[in-house]
Tab-separated table of C-alpha atoms in Angstrom:
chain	number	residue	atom	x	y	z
A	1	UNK	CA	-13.555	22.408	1.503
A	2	UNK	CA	-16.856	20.627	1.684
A	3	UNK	CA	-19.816	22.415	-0.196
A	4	UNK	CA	-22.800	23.416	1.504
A	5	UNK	CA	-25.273	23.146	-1.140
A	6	UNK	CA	-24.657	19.245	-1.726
A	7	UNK	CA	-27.253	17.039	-2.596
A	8	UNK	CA	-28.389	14.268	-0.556
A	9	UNK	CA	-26.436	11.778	-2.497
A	10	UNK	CA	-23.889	13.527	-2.989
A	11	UNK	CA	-23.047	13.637	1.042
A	12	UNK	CA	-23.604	9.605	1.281
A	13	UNK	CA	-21.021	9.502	-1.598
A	14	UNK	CA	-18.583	11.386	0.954
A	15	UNK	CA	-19.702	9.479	3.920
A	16	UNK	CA	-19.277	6.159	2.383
A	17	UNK	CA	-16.113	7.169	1.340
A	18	UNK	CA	-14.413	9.131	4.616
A	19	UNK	CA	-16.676	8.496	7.283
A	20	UNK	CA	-15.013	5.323	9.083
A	21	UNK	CA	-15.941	4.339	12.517
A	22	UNK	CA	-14.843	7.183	15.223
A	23	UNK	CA	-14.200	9.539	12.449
A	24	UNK	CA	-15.109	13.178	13.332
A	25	UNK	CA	-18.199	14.249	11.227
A	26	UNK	CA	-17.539	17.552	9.261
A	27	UNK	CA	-19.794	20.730	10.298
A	28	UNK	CA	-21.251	21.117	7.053
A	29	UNK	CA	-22.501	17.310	7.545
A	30	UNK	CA	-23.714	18.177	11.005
A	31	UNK	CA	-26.000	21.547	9.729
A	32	UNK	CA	-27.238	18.685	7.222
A	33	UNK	CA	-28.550	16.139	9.557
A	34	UNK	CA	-30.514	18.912	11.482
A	35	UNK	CA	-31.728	20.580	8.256
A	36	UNK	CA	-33.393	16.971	7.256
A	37	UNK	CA	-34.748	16.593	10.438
A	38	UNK	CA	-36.423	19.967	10.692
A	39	UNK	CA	-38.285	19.267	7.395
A	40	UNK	CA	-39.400	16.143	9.039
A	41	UNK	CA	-36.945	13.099	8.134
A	42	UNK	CA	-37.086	10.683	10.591
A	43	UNK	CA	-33.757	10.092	12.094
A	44	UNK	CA	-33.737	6.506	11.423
A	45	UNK	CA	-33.901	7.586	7.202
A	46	UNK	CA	-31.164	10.042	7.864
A	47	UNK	CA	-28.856	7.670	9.153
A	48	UNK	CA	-30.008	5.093	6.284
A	49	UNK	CA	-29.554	7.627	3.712
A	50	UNK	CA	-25.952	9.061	4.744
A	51	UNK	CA	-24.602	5.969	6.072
A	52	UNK	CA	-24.335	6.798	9.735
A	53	UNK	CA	-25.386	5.262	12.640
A	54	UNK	CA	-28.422	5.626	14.454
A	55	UNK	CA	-26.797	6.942	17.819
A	56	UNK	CA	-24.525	9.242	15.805
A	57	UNK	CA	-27.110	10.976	14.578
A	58	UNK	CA	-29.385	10.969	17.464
A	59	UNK	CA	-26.391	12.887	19.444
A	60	UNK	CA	-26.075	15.291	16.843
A	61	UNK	CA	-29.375	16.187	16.798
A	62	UNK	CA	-29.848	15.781	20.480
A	63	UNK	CA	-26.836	18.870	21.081
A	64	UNK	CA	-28.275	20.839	18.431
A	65	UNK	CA	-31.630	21.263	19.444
A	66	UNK	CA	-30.825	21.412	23.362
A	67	UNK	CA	-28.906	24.513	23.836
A	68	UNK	CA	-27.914	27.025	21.054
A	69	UNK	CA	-25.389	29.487	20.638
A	70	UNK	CA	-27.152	31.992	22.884
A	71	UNK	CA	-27.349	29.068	25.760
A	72	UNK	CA	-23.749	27.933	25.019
A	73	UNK	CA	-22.665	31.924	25.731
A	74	UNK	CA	-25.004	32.065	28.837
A	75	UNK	CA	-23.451	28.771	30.032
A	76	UNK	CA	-20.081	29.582	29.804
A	77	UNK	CA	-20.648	33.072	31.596
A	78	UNK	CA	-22.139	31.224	34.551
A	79	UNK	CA	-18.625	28.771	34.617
A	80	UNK	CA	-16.379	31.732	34.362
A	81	UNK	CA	-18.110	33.633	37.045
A	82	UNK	CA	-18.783	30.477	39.468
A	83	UNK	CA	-15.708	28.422	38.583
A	84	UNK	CA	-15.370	26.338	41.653
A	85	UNK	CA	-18.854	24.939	41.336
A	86	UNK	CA	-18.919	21.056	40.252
A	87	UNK	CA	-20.774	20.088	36.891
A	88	UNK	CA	-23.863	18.826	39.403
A	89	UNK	CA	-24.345	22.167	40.791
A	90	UNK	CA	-24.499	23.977	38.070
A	91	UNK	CA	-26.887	21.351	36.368
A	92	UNK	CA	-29.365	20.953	39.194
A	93	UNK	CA	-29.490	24.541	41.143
A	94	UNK	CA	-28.494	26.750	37.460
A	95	UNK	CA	-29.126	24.698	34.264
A	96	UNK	CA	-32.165	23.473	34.508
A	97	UNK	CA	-34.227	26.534	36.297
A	98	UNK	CA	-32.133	29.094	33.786
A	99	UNK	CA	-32.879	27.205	30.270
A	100	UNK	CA	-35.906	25.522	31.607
A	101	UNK	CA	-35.016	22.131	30.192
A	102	UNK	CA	-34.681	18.866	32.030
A	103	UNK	CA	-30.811	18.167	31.579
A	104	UNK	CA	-28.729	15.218	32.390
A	105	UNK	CA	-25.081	16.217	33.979
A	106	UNK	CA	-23.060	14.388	30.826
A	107	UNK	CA	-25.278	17.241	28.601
A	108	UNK	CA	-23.870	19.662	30.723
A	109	UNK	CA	-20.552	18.896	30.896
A	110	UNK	CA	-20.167	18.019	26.762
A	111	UNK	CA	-21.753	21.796	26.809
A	112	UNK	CA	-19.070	22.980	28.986
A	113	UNK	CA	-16.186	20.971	26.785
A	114	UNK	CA	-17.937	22.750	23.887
A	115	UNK	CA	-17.567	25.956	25.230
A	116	UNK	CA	-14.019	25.175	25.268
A	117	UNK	CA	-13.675	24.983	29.135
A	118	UNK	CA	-12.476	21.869	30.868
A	119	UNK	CA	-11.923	20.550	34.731
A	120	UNK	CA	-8.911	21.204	35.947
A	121	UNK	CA	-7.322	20.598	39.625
A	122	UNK	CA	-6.783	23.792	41.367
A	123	UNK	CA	-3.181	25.098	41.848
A	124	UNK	CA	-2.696	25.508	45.633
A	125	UNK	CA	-1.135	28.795	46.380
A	126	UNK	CA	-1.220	30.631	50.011
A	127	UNK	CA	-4.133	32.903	51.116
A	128	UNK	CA	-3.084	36.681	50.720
A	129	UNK	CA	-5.177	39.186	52.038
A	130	UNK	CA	-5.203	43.032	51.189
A	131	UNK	CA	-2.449	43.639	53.618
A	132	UNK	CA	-0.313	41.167	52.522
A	133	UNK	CA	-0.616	41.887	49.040
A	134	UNK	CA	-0.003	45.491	49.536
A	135	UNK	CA	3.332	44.462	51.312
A	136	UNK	CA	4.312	42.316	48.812
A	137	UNK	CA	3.938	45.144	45.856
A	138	UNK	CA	5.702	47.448	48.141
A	139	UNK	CA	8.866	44.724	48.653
A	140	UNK	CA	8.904	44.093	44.640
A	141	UNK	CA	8.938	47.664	44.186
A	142	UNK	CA	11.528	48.675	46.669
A	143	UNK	CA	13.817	45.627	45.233
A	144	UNK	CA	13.023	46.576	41.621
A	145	UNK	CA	16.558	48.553	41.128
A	146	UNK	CA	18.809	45.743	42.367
A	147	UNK	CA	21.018	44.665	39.657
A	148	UNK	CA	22.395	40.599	39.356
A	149	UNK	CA	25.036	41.367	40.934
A	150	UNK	CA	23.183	42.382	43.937
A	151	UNK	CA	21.489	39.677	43.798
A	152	UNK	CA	24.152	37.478	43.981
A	153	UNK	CA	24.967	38.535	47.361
A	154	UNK	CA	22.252	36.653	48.860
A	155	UNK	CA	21.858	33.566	51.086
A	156	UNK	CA	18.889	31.758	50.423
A	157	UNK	CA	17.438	29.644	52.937
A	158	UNK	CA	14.377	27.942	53.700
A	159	UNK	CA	12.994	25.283	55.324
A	160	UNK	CA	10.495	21.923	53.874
A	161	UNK	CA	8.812	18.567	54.575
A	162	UNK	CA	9.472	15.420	53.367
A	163	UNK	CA	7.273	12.099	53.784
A	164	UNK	CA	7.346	8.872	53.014
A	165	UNK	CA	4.688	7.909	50.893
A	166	UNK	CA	3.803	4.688	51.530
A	167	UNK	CA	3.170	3.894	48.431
A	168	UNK	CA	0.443	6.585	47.347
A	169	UNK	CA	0.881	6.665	43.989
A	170	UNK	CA	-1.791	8.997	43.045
A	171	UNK	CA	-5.358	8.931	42.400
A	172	UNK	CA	-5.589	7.328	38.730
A	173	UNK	CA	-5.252	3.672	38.129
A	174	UNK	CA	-5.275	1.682	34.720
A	175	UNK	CA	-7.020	-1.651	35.294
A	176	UNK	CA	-10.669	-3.309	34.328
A	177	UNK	CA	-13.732	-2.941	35.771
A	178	UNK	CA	-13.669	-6.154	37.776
A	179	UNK	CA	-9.779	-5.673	39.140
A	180	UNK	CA	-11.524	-2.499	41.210
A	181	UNK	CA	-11.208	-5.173	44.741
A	182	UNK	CA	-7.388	-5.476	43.769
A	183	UNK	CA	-4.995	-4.445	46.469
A	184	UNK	CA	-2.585	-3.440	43.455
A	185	UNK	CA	-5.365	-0.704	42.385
A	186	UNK	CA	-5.941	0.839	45.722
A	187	UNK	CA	-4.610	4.277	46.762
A	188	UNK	CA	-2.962	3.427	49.542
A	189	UNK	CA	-2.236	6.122	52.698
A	190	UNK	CA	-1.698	6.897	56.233
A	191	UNK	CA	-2.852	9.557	58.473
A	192	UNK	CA	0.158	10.426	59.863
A	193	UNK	CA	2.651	9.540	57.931
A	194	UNK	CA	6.390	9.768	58.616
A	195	UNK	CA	8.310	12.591	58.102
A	196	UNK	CA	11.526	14.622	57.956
A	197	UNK	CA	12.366	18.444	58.293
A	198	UNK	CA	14.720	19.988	56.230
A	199	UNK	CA	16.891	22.953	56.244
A	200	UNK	CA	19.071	24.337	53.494
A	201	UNK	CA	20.527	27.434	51.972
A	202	UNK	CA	21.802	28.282	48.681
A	203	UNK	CA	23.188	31.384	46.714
A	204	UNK	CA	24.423	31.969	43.307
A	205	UNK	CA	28.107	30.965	44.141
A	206	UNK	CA	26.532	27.520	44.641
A	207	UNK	CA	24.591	25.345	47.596
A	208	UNK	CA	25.361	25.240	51.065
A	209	UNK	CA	24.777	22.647	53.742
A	210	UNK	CA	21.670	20.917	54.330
A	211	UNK	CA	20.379	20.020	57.981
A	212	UNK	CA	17.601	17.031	58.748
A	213	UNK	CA	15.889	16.570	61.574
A	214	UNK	CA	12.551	15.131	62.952
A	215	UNK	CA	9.977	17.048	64.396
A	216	UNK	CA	8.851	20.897	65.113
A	217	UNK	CA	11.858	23.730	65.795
A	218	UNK	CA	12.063	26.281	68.505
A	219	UNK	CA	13.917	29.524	68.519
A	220	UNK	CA	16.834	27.797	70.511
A	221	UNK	CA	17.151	24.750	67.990
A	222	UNK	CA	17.225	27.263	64.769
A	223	UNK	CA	20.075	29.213	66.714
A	224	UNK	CA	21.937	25.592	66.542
A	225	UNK	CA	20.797	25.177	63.022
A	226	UNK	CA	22.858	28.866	62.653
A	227	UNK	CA	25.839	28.138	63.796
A	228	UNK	CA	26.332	24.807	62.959
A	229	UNK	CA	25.172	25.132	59.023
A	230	UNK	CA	24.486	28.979	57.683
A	231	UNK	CA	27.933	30.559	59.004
A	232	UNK	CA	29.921	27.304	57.577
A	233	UNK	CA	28.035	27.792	54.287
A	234	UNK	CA	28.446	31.579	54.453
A	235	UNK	CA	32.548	31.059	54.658
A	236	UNK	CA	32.167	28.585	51.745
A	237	UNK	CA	30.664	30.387	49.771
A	238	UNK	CA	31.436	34.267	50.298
A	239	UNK	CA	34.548	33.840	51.590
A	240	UNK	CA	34.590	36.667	53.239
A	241	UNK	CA	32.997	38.461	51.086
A	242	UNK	CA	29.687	40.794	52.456
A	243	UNK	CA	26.254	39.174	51.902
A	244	UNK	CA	23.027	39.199	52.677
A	245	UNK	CA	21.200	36.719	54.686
A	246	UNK	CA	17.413	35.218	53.376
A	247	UNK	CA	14.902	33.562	55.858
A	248	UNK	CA	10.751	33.439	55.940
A	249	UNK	CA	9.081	35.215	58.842
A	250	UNK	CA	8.264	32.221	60.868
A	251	UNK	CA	7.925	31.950	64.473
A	252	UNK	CA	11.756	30.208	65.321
A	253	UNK	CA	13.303	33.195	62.780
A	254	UNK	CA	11.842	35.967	64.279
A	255	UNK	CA	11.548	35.184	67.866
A	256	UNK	CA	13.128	37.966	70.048
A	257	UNK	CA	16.276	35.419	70.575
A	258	UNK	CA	16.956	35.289	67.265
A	259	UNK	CA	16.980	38.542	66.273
A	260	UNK	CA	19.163	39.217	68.859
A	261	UNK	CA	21.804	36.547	67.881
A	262	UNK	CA	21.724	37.766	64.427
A	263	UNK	CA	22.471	41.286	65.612
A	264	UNK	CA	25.179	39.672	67.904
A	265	UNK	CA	27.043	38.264	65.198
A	266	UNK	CA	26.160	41.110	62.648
A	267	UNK	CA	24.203	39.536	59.922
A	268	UNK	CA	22.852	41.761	57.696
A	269	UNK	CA	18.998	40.224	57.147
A	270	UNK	CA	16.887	40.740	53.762
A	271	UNK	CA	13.045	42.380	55.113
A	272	UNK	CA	10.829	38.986	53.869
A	273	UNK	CA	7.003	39.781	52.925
A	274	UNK	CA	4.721	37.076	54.604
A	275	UNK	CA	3.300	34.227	52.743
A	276	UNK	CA	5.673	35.017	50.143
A	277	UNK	CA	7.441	31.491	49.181
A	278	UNK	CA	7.084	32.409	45.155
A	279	UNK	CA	10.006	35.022	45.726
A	280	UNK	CA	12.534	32.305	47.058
A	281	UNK	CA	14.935	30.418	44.342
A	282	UNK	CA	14.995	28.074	46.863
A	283	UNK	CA	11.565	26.761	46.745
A	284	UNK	CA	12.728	25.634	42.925
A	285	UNK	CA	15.287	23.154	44.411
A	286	UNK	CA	12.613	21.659	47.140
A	287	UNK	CA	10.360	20.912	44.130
A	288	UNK	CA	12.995	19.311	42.295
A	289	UNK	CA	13.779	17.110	45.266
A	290	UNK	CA	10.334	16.105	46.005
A	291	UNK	CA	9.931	14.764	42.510
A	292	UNK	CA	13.035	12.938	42.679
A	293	UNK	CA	11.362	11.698	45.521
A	294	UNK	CA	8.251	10.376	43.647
A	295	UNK	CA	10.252	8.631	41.102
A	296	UNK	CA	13.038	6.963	43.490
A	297	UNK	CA	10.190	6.147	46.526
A	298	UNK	CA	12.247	5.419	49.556
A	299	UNK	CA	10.444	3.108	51.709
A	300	UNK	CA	11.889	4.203	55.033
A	301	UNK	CA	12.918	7.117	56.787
A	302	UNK	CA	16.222	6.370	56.972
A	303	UNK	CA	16.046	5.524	53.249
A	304	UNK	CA	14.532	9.251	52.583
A	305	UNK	CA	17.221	11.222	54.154
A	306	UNK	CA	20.000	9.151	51.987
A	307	UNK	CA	18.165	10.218	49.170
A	308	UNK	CA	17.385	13.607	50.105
A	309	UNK	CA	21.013	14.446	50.936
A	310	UNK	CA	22.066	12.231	47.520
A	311	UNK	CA	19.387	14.450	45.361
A	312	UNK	CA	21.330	17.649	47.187
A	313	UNK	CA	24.370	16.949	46.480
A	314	UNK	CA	23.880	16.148	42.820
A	315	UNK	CA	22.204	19.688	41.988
A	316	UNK	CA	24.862	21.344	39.587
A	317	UNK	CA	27.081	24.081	40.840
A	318	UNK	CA	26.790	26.949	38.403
């Protein structure tokens, strides 16, 4: 471990010795370089004498004497407690009235970084108000005693949308700074682009049968869907046995119609929670598909449901 009592030489000896170029400098050097320069050593001398450069220990004193420990603490506070404001906000309309400094945004955001806090894309997850929380709890709860077996008496279906992406392959690029006109560097995308509905179901006994289509679906059309897809898998994969039947509490599911049929042909129905896709298994095998999607990029529609049926198929039967 580095001694703090060193003498001036003795930290040029280390510097000459381990301080190459991008090398981190040690704390102990840093509390040095601000020590000399609060006893008056020019900066240009300290960099002389310890074998730095000029900028390096500009930037070290620049951090040091801008915001301390008690600013650092104050800073992060304000990013915990306003986290979706952007590094300009909180520079022009906080930083600079609060520490009473004129700040540039890159001193704010090494600050930030420093108070080991970093920008980070948001996770999207669907709004959930008091209610629909409180139902949510209550379904968890009321489900909390069911064992595996249970469990595995339980169609799982859902419904998702794929689209062809046109080549949007995200919103980073490697290239130089003059290749920014290429159209190999743009992010390319559509307004509308197209697109494909699918429906599928699942259980633990394995996966069922998977239905594409293009376009909305009304009560009438998911009746179709029904017959033609969940009873099939339902013989498949029960055979015979009792289950219980899994859909989301949209419109086409529980439109008066619906119900009704389901009654009809005596389908027992699991009580869904709204904006509750987290509690599905099935939502796994959508995300698995769509990134199979990413890294295969079908070009055409026609091309997308070959390899959305492909990607369905190959999911292992447990």
């Amino acid at each position: 471990m580095i001694g703090y009592k060193k003498s001036l030489s003795e930290w040029q000896c280390l510097s000459e010795v381990k301080m190459g170029r991008g090398s981190p400098i040690p704390p102990m050097l840093r509390r040095k370089i601000v020590e000399q320069y609060q006893k008056g050593v020019s900066q240009r001398k300290i960099a002389k004498s310890l074998k730095l450069s000029s900028s390096a220990v500009h930037n070290i004193i620049q951090r040091k004497t801008i915001l301390d420990a008690h600013d650092l603490r104050a800073l992060r506070w304000h990013c915990i407690t306003y986290r979706n404001a952007t590094v300009m906000e909180i520079t022009t309309k906080w930083a600079q009235e609060y520490f009473q400094k004129t700040m540039s945004v890159n001193t704010i955001h090494r600050a930030i970084r420093h108070c080991r806090l970093k920008l980070y894309r948001s996770k999207k997850k669907p709004y959930l108000n008091m209610i629909q929380k409180r139902r949510c709890f209550l379904w968890a709860k009321a489900h909390l005693k069911w064992t595996v077996p249970k469990w595995k008496t339980v169609l799982w279906s859902d419904k998702s949308k794929f689209e062809v992406l046109f080549g949007k392959l995200g919103c980073h690029v490697i290239r130089t700074k003059e290749d920014k006109d290429k159209p190999s560097c743009y992010q390319r995308s559509v307004q509308k682009p197209a697109s494909l509905m699918v429906w599928g179901c699942m259980s633990a006994c394995g996966m069922g049968s998977l239905h594409i289509w293009k376009g909305t679906i009304n009560a009438e059309r998911y009746i179709q869907v029904l017959e033609q897809h969940m009873l099939p898998s339902r013989r498949r994969l029960f055979q015979g046995r009792p289950c219980i039947f899994q859909q989301d509490n949209a419109r086409s599911h529980t439109a008066s119609i619906t119900t009704s049929w389901l009654c009809t042909r005596r389908i027992r129905v699991l009580k869904w929670p709204a904006c509750s896709p987290d509690l599905s298994p099935i939502e796994n095998i959508w995300r698995i598909i769509k990134r199979k999607m990413r890294q295969r990029r079908p070009k055409t529609v026609e091309q997308l449901e070959a390899c959305i049926r492909q990607e369905w198929d190959n999911i292992p039967i447990p």
